Short mmCIF file of C-alpha atoms in Angstrom, two decimals:
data_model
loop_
_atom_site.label_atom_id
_atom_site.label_comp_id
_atom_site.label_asym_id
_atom_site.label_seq_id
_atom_site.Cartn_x
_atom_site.Cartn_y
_atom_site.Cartn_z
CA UNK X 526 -21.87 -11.71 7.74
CA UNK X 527 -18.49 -12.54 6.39
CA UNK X 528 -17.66 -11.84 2.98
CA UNK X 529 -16.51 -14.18 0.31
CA UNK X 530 -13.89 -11.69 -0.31
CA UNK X 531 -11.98 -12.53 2.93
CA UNK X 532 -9.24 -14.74 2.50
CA UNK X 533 -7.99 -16.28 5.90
CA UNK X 534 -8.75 -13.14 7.52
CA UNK X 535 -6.34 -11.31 5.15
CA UNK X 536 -7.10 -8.98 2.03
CA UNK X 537 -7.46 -9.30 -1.44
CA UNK X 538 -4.81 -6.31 -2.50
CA UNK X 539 -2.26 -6.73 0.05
CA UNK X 540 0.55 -8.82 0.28
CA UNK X 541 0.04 -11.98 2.75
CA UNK X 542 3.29 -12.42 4.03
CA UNK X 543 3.45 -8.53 5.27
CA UNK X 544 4.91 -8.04 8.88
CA UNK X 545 1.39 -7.39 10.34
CA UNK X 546 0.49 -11.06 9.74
CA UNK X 547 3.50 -12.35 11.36
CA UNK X 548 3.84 -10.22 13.83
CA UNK X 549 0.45 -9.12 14.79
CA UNK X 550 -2.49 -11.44 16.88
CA UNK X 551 -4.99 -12.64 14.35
CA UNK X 552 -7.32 -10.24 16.39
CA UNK X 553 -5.62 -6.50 15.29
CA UNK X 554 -5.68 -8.03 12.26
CA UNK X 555 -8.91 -5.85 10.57
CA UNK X 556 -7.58 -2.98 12.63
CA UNK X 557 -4.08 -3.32 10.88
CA UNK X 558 -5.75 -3.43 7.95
CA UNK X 559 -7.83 -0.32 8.27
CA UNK X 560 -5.08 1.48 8.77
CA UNK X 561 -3.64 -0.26 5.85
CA UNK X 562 -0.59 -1.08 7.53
CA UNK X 563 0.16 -4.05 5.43
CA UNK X 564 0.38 -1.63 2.74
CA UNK X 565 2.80 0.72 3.34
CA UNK X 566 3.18 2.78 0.07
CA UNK X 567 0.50 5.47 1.51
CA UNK X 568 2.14 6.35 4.67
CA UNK X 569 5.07 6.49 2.33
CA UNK X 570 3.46 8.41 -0.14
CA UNK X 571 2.03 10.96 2.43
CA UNK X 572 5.58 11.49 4.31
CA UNK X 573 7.83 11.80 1.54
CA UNK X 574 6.04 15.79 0.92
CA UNK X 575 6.64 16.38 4.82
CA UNK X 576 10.29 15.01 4.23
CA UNK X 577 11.04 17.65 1.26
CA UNK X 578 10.00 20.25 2.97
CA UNK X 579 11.74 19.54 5.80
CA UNK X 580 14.65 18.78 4.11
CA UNK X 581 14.20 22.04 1.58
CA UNK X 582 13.86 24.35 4.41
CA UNK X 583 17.49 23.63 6.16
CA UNK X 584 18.62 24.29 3.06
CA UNK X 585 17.17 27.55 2.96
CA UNK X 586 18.20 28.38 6.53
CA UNK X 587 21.82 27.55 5.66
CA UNK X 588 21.56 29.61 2.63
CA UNK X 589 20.16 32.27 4.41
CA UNK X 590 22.66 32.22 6.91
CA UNK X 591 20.46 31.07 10.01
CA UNK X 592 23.18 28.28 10.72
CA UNK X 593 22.55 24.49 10.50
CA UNK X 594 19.77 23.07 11.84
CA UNK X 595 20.79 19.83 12.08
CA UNK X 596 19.40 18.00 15.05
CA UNK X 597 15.57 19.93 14.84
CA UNK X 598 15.92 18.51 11.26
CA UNK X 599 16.14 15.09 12.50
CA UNK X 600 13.88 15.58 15.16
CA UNK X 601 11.24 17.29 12.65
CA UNK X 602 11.92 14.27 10.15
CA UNK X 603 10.80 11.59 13.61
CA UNK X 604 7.84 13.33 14.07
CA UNK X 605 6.46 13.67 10.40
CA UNK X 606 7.24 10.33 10.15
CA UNK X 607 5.29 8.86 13.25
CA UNK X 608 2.47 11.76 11.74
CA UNK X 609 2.31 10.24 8.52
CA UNK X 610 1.73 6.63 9.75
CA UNK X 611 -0.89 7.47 12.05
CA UNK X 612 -2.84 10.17 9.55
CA UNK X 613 -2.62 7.89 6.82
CA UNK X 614 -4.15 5.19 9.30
CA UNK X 615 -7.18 7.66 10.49
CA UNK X 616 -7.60 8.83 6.80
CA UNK X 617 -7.76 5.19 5.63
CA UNK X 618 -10.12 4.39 8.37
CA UNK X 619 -12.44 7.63 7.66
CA UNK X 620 -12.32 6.78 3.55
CA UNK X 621 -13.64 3.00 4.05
CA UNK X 622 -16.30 4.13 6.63
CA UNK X 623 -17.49 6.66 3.66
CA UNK X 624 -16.95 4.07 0.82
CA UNK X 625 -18.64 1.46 2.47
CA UNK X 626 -21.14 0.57 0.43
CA UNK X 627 -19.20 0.91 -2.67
CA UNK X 628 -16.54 -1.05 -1.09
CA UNK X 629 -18.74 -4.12 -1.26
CA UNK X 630 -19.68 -3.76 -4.91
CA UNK X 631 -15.72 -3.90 -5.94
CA UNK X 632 -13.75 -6.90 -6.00
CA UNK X 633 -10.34 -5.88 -5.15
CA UNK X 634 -12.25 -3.71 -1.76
CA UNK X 635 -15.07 -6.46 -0.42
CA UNK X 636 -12.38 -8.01 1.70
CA UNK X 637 -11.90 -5.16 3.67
CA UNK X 638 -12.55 -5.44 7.48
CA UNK X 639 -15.80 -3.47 7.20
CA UNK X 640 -17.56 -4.50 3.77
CA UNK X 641 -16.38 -8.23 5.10
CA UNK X 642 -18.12 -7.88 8.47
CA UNK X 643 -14.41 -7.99 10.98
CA UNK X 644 -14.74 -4.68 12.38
CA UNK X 645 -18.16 -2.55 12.84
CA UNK X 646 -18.47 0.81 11.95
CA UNK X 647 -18.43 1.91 15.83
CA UNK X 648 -15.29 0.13 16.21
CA UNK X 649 -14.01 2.05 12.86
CA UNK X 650 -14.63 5.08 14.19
CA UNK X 651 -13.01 4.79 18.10
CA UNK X 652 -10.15 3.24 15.89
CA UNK X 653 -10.15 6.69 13.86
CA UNK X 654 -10.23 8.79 17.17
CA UNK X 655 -7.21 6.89 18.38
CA UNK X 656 -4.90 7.37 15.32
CA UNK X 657 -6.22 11.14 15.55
CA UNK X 658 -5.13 11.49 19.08
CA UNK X 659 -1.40 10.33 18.05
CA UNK X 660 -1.56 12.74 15.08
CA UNK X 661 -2.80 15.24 17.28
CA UNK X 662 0.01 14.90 19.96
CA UNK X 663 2.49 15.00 17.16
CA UNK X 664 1.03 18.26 15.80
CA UNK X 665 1.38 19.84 18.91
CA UNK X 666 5.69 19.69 19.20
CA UNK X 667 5.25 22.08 16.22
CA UNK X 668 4.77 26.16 17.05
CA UNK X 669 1.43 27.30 16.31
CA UNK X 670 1.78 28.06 12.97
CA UNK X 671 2.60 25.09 11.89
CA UNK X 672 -0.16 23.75 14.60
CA UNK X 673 -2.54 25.88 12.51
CA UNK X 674 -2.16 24.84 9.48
CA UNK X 675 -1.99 21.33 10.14
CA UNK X 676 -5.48 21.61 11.15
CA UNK X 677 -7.01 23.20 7.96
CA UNK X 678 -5.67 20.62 6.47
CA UNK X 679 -8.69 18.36 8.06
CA UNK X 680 -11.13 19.77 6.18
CA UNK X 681 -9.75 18.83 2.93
CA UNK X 682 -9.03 15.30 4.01
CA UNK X 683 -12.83 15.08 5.59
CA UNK X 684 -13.97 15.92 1.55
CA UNK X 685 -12.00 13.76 -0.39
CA UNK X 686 -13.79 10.46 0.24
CA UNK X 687 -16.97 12.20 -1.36
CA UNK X 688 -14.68 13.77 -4.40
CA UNK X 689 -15.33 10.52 -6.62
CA UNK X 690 -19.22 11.07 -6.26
CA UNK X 691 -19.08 14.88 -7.88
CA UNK X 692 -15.86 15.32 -10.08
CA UNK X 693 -13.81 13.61 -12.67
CA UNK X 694 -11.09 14.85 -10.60
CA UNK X 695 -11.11 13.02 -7.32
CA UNK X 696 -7.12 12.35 -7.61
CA UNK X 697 -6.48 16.63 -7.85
CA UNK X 698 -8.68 16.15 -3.98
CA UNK X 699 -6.45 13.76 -2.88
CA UNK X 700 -3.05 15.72 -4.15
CA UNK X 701 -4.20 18.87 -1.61
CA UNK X 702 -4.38 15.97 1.09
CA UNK X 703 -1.68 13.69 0.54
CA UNK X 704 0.87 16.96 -0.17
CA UNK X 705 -0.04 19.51 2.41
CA UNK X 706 3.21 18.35 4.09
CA UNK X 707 4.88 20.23 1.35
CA UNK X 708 4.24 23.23 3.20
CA UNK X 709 4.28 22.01 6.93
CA UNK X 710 7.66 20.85 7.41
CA UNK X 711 8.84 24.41 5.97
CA UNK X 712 5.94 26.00 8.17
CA UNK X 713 7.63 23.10 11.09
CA UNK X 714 11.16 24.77 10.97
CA UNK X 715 10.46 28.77 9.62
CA UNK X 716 7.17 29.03 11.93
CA UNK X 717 5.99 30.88 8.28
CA UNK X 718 5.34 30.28 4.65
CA UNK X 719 7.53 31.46 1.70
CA UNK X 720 6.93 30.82 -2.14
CA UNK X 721 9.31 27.87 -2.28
CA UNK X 722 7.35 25.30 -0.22
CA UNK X 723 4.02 26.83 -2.14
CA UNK X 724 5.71 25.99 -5.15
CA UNK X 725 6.61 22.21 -4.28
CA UNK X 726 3.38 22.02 -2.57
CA UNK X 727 1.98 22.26 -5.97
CA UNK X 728 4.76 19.85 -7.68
CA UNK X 729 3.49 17.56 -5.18
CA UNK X 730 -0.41 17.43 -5.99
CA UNK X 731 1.00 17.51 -9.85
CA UNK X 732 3.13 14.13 -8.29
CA UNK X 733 0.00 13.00 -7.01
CA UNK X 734 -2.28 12.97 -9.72
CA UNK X 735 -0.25 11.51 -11.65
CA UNK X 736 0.67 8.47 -9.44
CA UNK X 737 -2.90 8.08 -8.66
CA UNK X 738 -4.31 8.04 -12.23
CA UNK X 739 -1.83 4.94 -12.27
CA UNK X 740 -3.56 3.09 -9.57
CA UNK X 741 -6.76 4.01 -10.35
CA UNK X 742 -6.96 2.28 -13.57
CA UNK X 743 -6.36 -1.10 -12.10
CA UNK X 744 -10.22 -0.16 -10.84
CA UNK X 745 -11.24 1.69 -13.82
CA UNK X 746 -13.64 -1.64 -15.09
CA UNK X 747 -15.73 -1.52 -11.69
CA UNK X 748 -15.73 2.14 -10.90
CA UNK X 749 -17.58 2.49 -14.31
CA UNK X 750 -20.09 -0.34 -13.70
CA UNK X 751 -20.79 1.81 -9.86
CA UNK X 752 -20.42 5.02 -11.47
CA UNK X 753 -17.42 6.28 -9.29
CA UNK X 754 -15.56 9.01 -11.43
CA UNK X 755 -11.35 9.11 -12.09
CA UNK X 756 -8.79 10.60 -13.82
CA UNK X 757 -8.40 7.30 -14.93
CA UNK X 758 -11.76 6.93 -16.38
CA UNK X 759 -10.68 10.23 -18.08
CA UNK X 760 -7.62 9.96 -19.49
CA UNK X 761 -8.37 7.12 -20.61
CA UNK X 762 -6.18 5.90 -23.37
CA UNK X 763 -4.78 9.66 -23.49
CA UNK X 764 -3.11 8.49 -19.69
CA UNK X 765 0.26 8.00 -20.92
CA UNK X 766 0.49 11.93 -22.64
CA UNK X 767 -1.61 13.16 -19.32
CA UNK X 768 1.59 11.62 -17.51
CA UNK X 769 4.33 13.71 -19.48
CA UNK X 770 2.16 16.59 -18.67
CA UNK X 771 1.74 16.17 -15.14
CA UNK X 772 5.40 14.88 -14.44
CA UNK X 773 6.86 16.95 -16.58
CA UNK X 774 5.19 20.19 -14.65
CA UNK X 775 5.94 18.28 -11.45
CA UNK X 776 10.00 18.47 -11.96
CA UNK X 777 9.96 21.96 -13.24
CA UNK X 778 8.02 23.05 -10.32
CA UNK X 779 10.58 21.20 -8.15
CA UNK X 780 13.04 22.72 -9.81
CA UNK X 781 11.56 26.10 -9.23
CA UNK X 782 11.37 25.30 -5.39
CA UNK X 783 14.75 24.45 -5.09
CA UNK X 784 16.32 27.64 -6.99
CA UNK X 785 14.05 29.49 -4.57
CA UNK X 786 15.33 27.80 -1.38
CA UNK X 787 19.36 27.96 -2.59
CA UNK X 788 19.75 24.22 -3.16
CA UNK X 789 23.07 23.27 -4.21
CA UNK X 790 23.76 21.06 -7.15
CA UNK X 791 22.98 17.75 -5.33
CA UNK X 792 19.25 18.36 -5.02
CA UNK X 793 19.28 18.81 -8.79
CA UNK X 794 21.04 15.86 -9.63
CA UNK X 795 18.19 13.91 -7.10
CA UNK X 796 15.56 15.45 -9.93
CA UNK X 797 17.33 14.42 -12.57
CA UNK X 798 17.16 11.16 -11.64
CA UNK X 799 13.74 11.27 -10.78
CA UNK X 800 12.57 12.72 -14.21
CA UNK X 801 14.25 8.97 -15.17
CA UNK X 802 12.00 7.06 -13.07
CA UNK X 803 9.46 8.99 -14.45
CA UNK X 804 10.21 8.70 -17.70
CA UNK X 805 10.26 4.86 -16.98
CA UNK X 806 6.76 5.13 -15.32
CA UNK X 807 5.79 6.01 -18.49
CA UNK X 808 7.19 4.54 -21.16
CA UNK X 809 6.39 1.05 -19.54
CA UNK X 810 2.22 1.33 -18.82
CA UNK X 811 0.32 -0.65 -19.60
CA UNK X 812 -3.55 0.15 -18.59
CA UNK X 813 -5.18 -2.80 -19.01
CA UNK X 814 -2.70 -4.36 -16.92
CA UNK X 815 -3.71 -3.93 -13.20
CA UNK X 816 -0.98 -5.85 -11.54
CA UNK X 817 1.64 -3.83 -13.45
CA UNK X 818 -0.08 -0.19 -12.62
CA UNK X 819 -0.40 -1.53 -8.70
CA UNK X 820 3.89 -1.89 -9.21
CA UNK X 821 4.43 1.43 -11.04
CA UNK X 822 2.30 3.28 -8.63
CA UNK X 823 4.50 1.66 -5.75
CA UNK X 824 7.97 2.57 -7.40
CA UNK X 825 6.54 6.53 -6.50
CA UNK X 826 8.14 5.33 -3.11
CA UNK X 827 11.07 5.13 -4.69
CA UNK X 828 10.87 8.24 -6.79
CA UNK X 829 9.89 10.10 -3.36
CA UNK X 830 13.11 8.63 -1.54
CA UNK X 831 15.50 10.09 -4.37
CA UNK X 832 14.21 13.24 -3.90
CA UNK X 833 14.79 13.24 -0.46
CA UNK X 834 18.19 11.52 -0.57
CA UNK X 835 19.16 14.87 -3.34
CA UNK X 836 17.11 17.42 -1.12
CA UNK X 837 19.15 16.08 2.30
CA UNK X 838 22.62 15.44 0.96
CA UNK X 839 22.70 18.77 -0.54
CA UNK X 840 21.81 20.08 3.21
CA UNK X 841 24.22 18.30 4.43
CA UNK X 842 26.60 19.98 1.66
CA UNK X 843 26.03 23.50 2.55
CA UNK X 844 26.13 23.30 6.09
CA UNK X 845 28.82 24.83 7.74
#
């Protein structure tokens, strides 16, 4: 039956004059949707780790002296990108086939394609098997390392749908997903693991958390009435000093990662203006205020890209 919640075949929390509704038959719509590719910021948000690492390992191999890596970089940077897009799709897919039912208690989620009756759970999950398959031939340009520890990643991204049903800490679940990148795209290029992408692996969760306890409270009002647990729900009106916590732990960690790898002075100067937009992030919130936590949580896109743009130009610096 089709839910109330469905607005011209569109949903309630994304924009309605994204590319997918111009571009896209009305049909691939729901599919579109569960792969939330009218709402870019968590492919975004899942590549820019992948990108870092990337990025902070041809640093490291032109500090080391390995030579410049330059085209595999680009190549690398292709593939992670094409990765993150169809991961975030499958993941998307996977987490509204779990949250189903809770879906349809929440107003911002009933529109979906599956609490709104567009797409049936069958056709959810060949639509996840699909976006796996792409993920899957993506993984497998990478050496076996890398190969290998893509794949452990799964089983962490298979638990995190159920992480709001047990802990207060479902966002900490979704950092190990959404930041394993972190260490592939070192893993991508060394074909190994070092304590520098360990290190930003973990300034990425920190990232995460943080970022997600921002989205979460525009939520905060239903999840209590359903009983579905947050950081956001925890930290309460303690969010904003949470925030210099977790940000502030986030950019010392980076800044840890970077000494490690032999970053020159243009990766720092990407941080610095990070821990600005952070800053910003937080002196700005507002809790209670869902449409202006859904636009701080998007400006993390931003935040990501900087770091790149710092981690990339410094490569670029250094190479020979």
């Amino acid at each position: 039956m089709q839910n109330t919640g469905d607005i011209n075949g569109r949903v309630a929390d994304a924009p309605s004059g994204n590319w997918v509704y111009r571009v896209l038959p009305a049909t691939l719509w729901p599919y579109a949707q569960l792969a939330r590719w009218d709402r870019p910021i968590g492919w975004q948000l899942l590549m820019w780790p992948c990108f870092w690492s990337v990025a902070l390992a041809a640093n490291a191999s032109v500090a080391l002296g390995h030579g410049s890596p330059g085209f595999v970089v680009i190549y690398h940077l292709f593939l992670y990108f094409i990765g993150a897009v169809a991961m975030r799709g499958a993941g998307c897919t996977y987490n509204d086939l779990v949250d189903h039912e809770i879906d349809m208690s929440v107003a911002r989620t009933r529109s979906r394609p599956l609490p709104s009756g567009r797409v049936t759970r069958l056709q959810a999950k060949v639509f996840i098997a699909l976006q796996a398959l792409v993920g899957l031939l993506v993984l497998l340009q990478f050496n076996w390392f890398a190969v290998v520890l893509g794949v452990l990643s799964l089983g962490i991204v298979a638990l995190y749908p159920f992480a709001k049903r047990f802990t207060d800490w479902p966002q900490f679940f979704l950092g190990l997903a959404f930041s394993w990148g972190a260490l592939m795209g070192w893993a991508g290029l060394f074909g190994s693991l070092s304590l520098a992408p360990i290190v930003l692996y973990l300034a990425a969760i920190l990232w995460t958390i943080g970022y997600d306890t921002i989205y979460a409270h525009q939520d905060k009002e239903d999840d209590e009435l359903i009983g579905v647990r947050s950081t956001a729900r925890l930290f309460g009106d303690q969010t904003r000093l949470w925030l210099v916590g977790l940000y502030g732990a986030t950019l010392l960690l980076m800044l840890l990662s970077f000494a490690l790898a032999g970053t020159s002075w243009l990766a720092y100067l990407g941080l610095i203006v990070a821990g600005g937009m952070f800053a910003y992030q937080i002196a700005v919130l507002d809790i209670d205020d869902g449409a202006q936590c859904l636009a701080l949580f998007k400006s993390n896109n931003r935040v990501g890209l900087i770091i790149f743009v710092g981690l990339f130009l410094s490569f670029l610096f250094l190479a020979p």
